[in-house]
Short mmCIF file of C-alpha atoms in Angstrom, two decimals:
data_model
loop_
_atom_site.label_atom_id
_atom_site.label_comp_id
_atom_site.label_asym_id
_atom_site.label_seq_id
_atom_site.Cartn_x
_atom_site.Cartn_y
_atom_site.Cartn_z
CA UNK C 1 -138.68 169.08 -183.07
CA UNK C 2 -138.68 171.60 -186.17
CA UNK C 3 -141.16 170.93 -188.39
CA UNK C 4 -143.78 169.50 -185.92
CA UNK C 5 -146.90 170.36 -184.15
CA UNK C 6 -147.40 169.96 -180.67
CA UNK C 7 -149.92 171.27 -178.44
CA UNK C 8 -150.77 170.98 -174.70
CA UNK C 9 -153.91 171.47 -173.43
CA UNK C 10 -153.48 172.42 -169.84
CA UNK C 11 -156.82 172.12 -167.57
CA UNK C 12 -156.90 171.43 -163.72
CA UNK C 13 -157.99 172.52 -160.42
CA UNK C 14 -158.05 176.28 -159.61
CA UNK C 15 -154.83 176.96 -157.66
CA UNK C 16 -153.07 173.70 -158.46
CA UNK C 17 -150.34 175.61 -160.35
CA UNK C 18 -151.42 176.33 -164.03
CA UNK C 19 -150.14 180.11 -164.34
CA UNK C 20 -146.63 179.04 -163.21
CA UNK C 21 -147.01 176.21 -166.08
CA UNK C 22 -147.63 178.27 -168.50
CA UNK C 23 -144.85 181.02 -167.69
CA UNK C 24 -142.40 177.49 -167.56
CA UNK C 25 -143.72 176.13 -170.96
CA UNK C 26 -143.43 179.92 -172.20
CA UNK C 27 -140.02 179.79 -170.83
CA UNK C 28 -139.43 176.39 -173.11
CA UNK C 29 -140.32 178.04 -176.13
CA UNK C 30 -144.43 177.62 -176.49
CA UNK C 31 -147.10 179.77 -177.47
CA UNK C 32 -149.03 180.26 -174.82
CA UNK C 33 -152.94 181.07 -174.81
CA UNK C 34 -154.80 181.80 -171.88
CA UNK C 35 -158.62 180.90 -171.03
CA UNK C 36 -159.28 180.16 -174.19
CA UNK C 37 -162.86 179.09 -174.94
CA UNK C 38 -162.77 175.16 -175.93
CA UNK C 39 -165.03 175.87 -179.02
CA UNK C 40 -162.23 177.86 -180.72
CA UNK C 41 -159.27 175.52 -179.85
CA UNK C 42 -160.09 173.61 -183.33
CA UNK C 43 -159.94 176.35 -185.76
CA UNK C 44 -156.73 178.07 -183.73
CA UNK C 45 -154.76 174.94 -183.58
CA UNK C 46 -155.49 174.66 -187.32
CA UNK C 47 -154.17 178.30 -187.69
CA UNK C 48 -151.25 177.49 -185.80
CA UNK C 49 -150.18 174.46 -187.66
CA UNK C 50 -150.23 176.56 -191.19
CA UNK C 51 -149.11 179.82 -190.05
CA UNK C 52 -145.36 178.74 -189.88
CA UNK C 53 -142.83 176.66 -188.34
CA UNK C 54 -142.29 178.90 -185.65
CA UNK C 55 -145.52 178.60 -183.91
CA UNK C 56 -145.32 174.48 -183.75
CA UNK C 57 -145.57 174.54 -180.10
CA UNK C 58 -148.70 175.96 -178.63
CA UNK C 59 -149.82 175.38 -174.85
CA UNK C 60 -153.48 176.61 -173.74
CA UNK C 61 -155.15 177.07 -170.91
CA UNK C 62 -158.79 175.80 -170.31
CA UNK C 63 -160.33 175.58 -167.38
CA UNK C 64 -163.69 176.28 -165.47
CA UNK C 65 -163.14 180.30 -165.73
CA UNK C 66 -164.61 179.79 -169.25
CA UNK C 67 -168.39 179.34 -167.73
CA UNK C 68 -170.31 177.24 -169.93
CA UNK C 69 -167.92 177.21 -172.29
CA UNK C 70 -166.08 174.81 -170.76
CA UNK C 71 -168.64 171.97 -171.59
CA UNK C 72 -167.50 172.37 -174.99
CA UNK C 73 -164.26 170.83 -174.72
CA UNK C 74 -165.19 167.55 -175.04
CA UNK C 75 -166.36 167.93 -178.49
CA UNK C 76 -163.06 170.24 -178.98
CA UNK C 77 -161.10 167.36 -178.38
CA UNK C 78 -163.49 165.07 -180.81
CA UNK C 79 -162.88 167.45 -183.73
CA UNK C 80 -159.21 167.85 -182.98
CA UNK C 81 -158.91 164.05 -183.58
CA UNK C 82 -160.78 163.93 -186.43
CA UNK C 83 -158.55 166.76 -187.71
CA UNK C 84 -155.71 164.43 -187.22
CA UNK C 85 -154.20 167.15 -184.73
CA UNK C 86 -151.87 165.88 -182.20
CA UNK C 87 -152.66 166.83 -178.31
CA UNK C 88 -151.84 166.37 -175.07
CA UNK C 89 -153.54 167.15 -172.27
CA UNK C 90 -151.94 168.11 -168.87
CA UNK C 91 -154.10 167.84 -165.59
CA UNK C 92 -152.84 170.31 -162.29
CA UNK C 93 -154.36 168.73 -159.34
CA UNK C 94 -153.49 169.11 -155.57
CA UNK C 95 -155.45 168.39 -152.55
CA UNK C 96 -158.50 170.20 -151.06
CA UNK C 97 -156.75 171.17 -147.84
CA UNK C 98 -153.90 172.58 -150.18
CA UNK C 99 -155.79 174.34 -152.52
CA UNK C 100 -157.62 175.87 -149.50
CA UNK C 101 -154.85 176.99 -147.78
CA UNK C 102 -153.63 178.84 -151.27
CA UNK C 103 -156.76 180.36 -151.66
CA UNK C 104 -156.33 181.85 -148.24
CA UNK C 105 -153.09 182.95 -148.69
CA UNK C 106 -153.83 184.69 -151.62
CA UNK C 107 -157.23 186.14 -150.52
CA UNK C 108 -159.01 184.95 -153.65
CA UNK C 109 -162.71 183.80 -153.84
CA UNK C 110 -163.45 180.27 -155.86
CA UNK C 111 -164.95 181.39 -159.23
CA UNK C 112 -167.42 178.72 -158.54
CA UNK C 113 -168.51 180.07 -155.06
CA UNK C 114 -167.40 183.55 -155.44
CA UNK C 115 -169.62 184.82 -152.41
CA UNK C 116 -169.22 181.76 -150.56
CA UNK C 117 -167.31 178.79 -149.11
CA UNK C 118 -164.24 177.75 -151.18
CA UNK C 119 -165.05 173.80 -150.12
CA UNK C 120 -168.30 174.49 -151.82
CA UNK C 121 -166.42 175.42 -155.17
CA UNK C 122 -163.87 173.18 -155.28
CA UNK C 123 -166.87 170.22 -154.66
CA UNK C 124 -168.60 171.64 -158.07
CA UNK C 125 -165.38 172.02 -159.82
CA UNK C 126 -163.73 168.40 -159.05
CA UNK C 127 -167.38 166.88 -160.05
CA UNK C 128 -167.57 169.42 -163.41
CA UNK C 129 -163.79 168.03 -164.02
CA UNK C 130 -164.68 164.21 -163.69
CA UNK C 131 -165.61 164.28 -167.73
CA UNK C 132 -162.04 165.21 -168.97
CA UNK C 133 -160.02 163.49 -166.27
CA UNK C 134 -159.89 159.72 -168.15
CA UNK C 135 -158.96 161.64 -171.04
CA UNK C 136 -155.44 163.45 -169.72
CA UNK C 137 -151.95 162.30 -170.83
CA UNK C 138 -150.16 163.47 -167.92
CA UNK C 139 -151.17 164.50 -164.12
CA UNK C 140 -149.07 166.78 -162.09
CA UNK C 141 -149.97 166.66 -158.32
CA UNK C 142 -148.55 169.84 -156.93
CA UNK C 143 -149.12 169.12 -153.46
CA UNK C 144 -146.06 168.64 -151.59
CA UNK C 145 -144.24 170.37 -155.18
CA UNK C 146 -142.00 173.99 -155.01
CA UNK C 147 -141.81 176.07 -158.30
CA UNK C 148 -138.77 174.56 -158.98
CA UNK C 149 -139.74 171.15 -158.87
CA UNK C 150 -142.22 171.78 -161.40
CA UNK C 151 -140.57 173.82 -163.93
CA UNK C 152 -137.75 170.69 -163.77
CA UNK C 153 -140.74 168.26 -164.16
CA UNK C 154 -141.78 170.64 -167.25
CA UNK C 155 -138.28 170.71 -168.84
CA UNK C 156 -138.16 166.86 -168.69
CA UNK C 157 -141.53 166.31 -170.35
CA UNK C 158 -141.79 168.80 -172.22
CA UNK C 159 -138.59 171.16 -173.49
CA UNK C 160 -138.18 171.79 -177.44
CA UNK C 161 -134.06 171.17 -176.63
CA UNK C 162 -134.18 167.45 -176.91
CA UNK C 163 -135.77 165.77 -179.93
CA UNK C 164 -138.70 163.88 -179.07
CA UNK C 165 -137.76 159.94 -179.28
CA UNK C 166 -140.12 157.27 -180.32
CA UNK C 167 -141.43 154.12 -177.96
CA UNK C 168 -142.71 154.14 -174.97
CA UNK C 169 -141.00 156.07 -171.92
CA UNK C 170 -141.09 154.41 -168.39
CA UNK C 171 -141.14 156.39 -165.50
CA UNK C 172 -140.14 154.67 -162.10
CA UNK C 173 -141.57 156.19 -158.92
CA UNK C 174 -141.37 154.76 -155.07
CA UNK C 175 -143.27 156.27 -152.82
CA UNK C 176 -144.96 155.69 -149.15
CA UNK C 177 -148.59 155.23 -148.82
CA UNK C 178 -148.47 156.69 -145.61
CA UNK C 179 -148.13 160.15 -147.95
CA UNK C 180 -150.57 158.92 -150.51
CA UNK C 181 -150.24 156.98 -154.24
CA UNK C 182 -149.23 158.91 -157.09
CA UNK C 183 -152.06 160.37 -158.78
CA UNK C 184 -150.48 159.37 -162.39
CA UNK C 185 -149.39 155.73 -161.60
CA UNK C 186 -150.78 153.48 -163.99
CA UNK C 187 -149.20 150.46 -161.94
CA UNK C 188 -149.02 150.21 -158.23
CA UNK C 189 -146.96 147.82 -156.72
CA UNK C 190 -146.92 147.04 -152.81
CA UNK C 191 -143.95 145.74 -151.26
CA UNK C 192 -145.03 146.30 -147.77
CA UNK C 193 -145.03 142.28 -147.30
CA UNK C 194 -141.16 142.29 -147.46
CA UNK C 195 -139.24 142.45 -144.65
CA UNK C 196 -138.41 145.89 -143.39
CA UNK C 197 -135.23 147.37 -142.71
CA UNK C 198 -136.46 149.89 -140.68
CA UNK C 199 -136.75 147.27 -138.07
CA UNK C 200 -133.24 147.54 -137.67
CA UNK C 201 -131.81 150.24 -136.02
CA UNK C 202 -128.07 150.11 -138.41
CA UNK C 203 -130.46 150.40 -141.21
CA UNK C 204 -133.38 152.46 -139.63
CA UNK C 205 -131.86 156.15 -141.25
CA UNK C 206 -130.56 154.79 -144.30
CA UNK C 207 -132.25 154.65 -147.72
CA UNK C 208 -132.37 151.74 -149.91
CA UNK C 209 -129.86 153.09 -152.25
CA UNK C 210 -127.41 152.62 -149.73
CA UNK C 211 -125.85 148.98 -150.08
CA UNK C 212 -125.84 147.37 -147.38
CA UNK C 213 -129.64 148.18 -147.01
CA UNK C 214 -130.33 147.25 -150.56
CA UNK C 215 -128.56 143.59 -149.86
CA UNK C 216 -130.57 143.23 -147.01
CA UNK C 217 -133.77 143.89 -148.71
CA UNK C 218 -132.73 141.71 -151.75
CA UNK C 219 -131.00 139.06 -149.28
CA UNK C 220 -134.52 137.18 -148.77
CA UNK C 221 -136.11 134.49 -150.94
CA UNK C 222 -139.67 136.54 -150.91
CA UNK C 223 -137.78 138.72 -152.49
CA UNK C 224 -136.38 137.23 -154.80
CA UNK C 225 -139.58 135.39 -155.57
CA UNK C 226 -141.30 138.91 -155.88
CA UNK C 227 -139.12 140.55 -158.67
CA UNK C 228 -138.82 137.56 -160.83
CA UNK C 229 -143.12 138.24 -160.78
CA UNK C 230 -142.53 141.84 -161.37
CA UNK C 231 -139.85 141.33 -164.26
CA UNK C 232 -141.92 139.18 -166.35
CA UNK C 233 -144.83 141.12 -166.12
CA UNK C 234 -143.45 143.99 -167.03
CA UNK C 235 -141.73 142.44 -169.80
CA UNK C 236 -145.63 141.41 -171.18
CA UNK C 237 -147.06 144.37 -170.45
CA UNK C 238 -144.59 147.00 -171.95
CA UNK C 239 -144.13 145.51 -175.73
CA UNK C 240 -148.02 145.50 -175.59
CA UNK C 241 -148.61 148.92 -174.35
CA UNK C 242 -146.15 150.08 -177.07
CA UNK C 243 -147.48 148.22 -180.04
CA UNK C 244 -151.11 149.94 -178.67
CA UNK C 245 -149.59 153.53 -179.17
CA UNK C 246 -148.87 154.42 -175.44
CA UNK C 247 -146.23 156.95 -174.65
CA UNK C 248 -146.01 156.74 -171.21
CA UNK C 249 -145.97 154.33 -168.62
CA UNK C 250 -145.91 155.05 -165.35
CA UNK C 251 -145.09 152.48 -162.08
CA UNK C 252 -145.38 153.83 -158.38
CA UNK C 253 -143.87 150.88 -155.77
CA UNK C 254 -144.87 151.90 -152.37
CA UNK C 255 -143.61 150.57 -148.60
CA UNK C 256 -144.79 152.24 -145.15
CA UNK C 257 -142.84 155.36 -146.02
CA UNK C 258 -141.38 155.43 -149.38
CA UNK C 259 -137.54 155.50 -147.64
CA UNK C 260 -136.40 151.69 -147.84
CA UNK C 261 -137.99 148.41 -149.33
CA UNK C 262 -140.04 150.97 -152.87
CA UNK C 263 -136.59 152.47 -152.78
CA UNK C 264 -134.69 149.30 -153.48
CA UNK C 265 -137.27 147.83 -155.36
CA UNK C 266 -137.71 150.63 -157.51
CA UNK C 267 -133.73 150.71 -158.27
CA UNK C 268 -133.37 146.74 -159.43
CA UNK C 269 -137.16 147.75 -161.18
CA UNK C 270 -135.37 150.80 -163.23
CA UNK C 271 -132.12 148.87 -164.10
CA UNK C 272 -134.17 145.68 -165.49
CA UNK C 273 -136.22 148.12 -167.49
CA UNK C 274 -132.84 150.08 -169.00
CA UNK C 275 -131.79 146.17 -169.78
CA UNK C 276 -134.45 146.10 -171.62
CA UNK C 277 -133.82 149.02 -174.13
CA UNK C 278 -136.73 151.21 -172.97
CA UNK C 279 -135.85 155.08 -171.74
CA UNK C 280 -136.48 154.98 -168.17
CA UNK C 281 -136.80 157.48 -165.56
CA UNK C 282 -136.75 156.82 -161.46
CA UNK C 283 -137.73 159.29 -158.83
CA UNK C 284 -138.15 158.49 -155.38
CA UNK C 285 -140.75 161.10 -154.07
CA UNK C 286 -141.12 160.32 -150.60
CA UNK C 287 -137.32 159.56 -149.35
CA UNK C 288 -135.91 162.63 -148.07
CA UNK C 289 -139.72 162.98 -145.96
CA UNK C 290 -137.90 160.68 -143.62
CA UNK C 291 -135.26 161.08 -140.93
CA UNK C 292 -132.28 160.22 -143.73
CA UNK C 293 -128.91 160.11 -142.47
CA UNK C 294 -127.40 158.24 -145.11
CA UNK C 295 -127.94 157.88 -148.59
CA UNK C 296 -125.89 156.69 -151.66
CA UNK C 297 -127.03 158.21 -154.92
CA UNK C 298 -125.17 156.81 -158.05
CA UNK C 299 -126.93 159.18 -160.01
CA UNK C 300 -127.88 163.22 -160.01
CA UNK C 301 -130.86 163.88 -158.22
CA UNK C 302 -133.95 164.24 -159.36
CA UNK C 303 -135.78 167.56 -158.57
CA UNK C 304 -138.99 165.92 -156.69
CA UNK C 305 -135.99 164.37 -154.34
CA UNK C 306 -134.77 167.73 -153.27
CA UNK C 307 -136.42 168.71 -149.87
#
């Protein structure tokens, strides 16, 4: 990546993880800025970019500690484009009840409700947030995520030690609605009309990466049907999204609990699109949240897969 400029603009919900991002993306080499106020993100990244080659990877923090200055950022990001500077901007989320319980645990007030409830301040700061959330490139739902699930999710997006390729990336994710849909899908597919292993009780602690499970999923004609649908539409769709300039495409499947039917629907999904020449990705976030017993994994495991 010598000789180009990348920065990360990393905003987000107040305990969602953003300190531990930036010590990981500090870790990977950036220059990292904290609280910076959105009016002087322009003029620094323009410093940056002529200073020298070794500051062409700069990740800053913005977020709603910056006061008013935070309703600046909009027309940041306007007059970074118009510089022709290249951004990306990373969203931390997690749920209320999470964020609460961190809060807690740390015995730190909301900055927006510093003498009061910490519902009250997250309300104000999800409904200050709404503006920049259609703009982000990438949303990281640390919810159910360790420290070192993240930093791995970092070093995959993100590290300086692998070149940066060209076309679009697809990332594969099952999942089980019963835990919620991934907050960065752009494509959701349900497969909770096919017929479910779980049902049977040979099958019932086996993930669908394990064969026999996988052949019974794939054994039916509804099945069949169903991927021949989801093959050619996502041999439309991707060319398209790639001649528009996207970088990223992301496609949750989801059954009951994310352990059998996504699972072997999002294996013969991830395998069409490597057939297809596009870098692909597959995680299956919600398997090991079931009782597994048995589970056959042709490839190294991904770190949102570790329990």
């Amino acid at each position: 990546m010598e000789g180009t400029f990348r920065l990360l603009i990393v905003t987000g919900m107040s305990g969602a993880g953003k300190t531990q991002v930036m010590q990981a993306l500090e870790d990977m080499g950036f220059f990292c800025v904290d609280n910076l106020p959105p009016v002087l993100i322009p003029k620094f990244s323009n410093l940056c970019r002529q200073a020298s080659d070794r500051i062409n990877q700069v990740a800053l923090v913005v977020d709603i500690r910056g006061g008013q200055f935070f309703e600046s950022l909009s027309d940041a990001l306007t007059s970074l484009k118009e510089m022709q500077v290249p951004y990306e901007i990373v969203f931390m989320d997690a749920t209320d009840e999470t964020l609460i319980r961190r809060y807690k645990e740390s015995r730190r007030s909301h900055p927006l409700a510093p003498d009061g409830r910490i519902t009250v301040g997250l309300k104000k700061e999800r409904k200050i947030l709404d503006s920049i959330r259609p703009r982000v490139d990438y949303i990281i739902d640390t919810t159910n995520m360790k420290t070192s699930q993240l930093k791995a999710y970092l070093r995959q997006k993100f590290s300086q030690l692998e070149e940066k390729k060209q076309g679009i990336a697809v990332s594969v994710v099952s999942f089980g609605f019963k835990y919620g849909i991934p907050l960065d899908a752009d494509m959701v597919w349900d497969v909770r009309f096919l017929p479910n292993p779980y049902y049977n009780p040979e099958f019932r602690h086996k993930t669908g990466r394990v064969p026999q499970v996988n052949e019974y999923v794939n054994s039916f004609e509804v099945t069949e049907q169903f991927l021949s649908t989801m093959f050619s539409t996502m041999d439309f769709l991707l060319p398209n999204y790639e001649k528009e300039g996207k970088s990223q495409f992301v496609v949750a499947v989801g059954c009951t609990g994310g352990m059998h039917r996504s699972v072997a629907m999002a294996e013969a999904l991830y395998n069409h699109v490597q057939t297809l020449g596009y870098r692909a990705t597959i995680e299956h976030r919600d398997m090991f949240k079931n009782n597994v017993e048995e589970d056959c994994n042709p490839r190294e495991v991904t770190a949102a897969e570790i329990k």
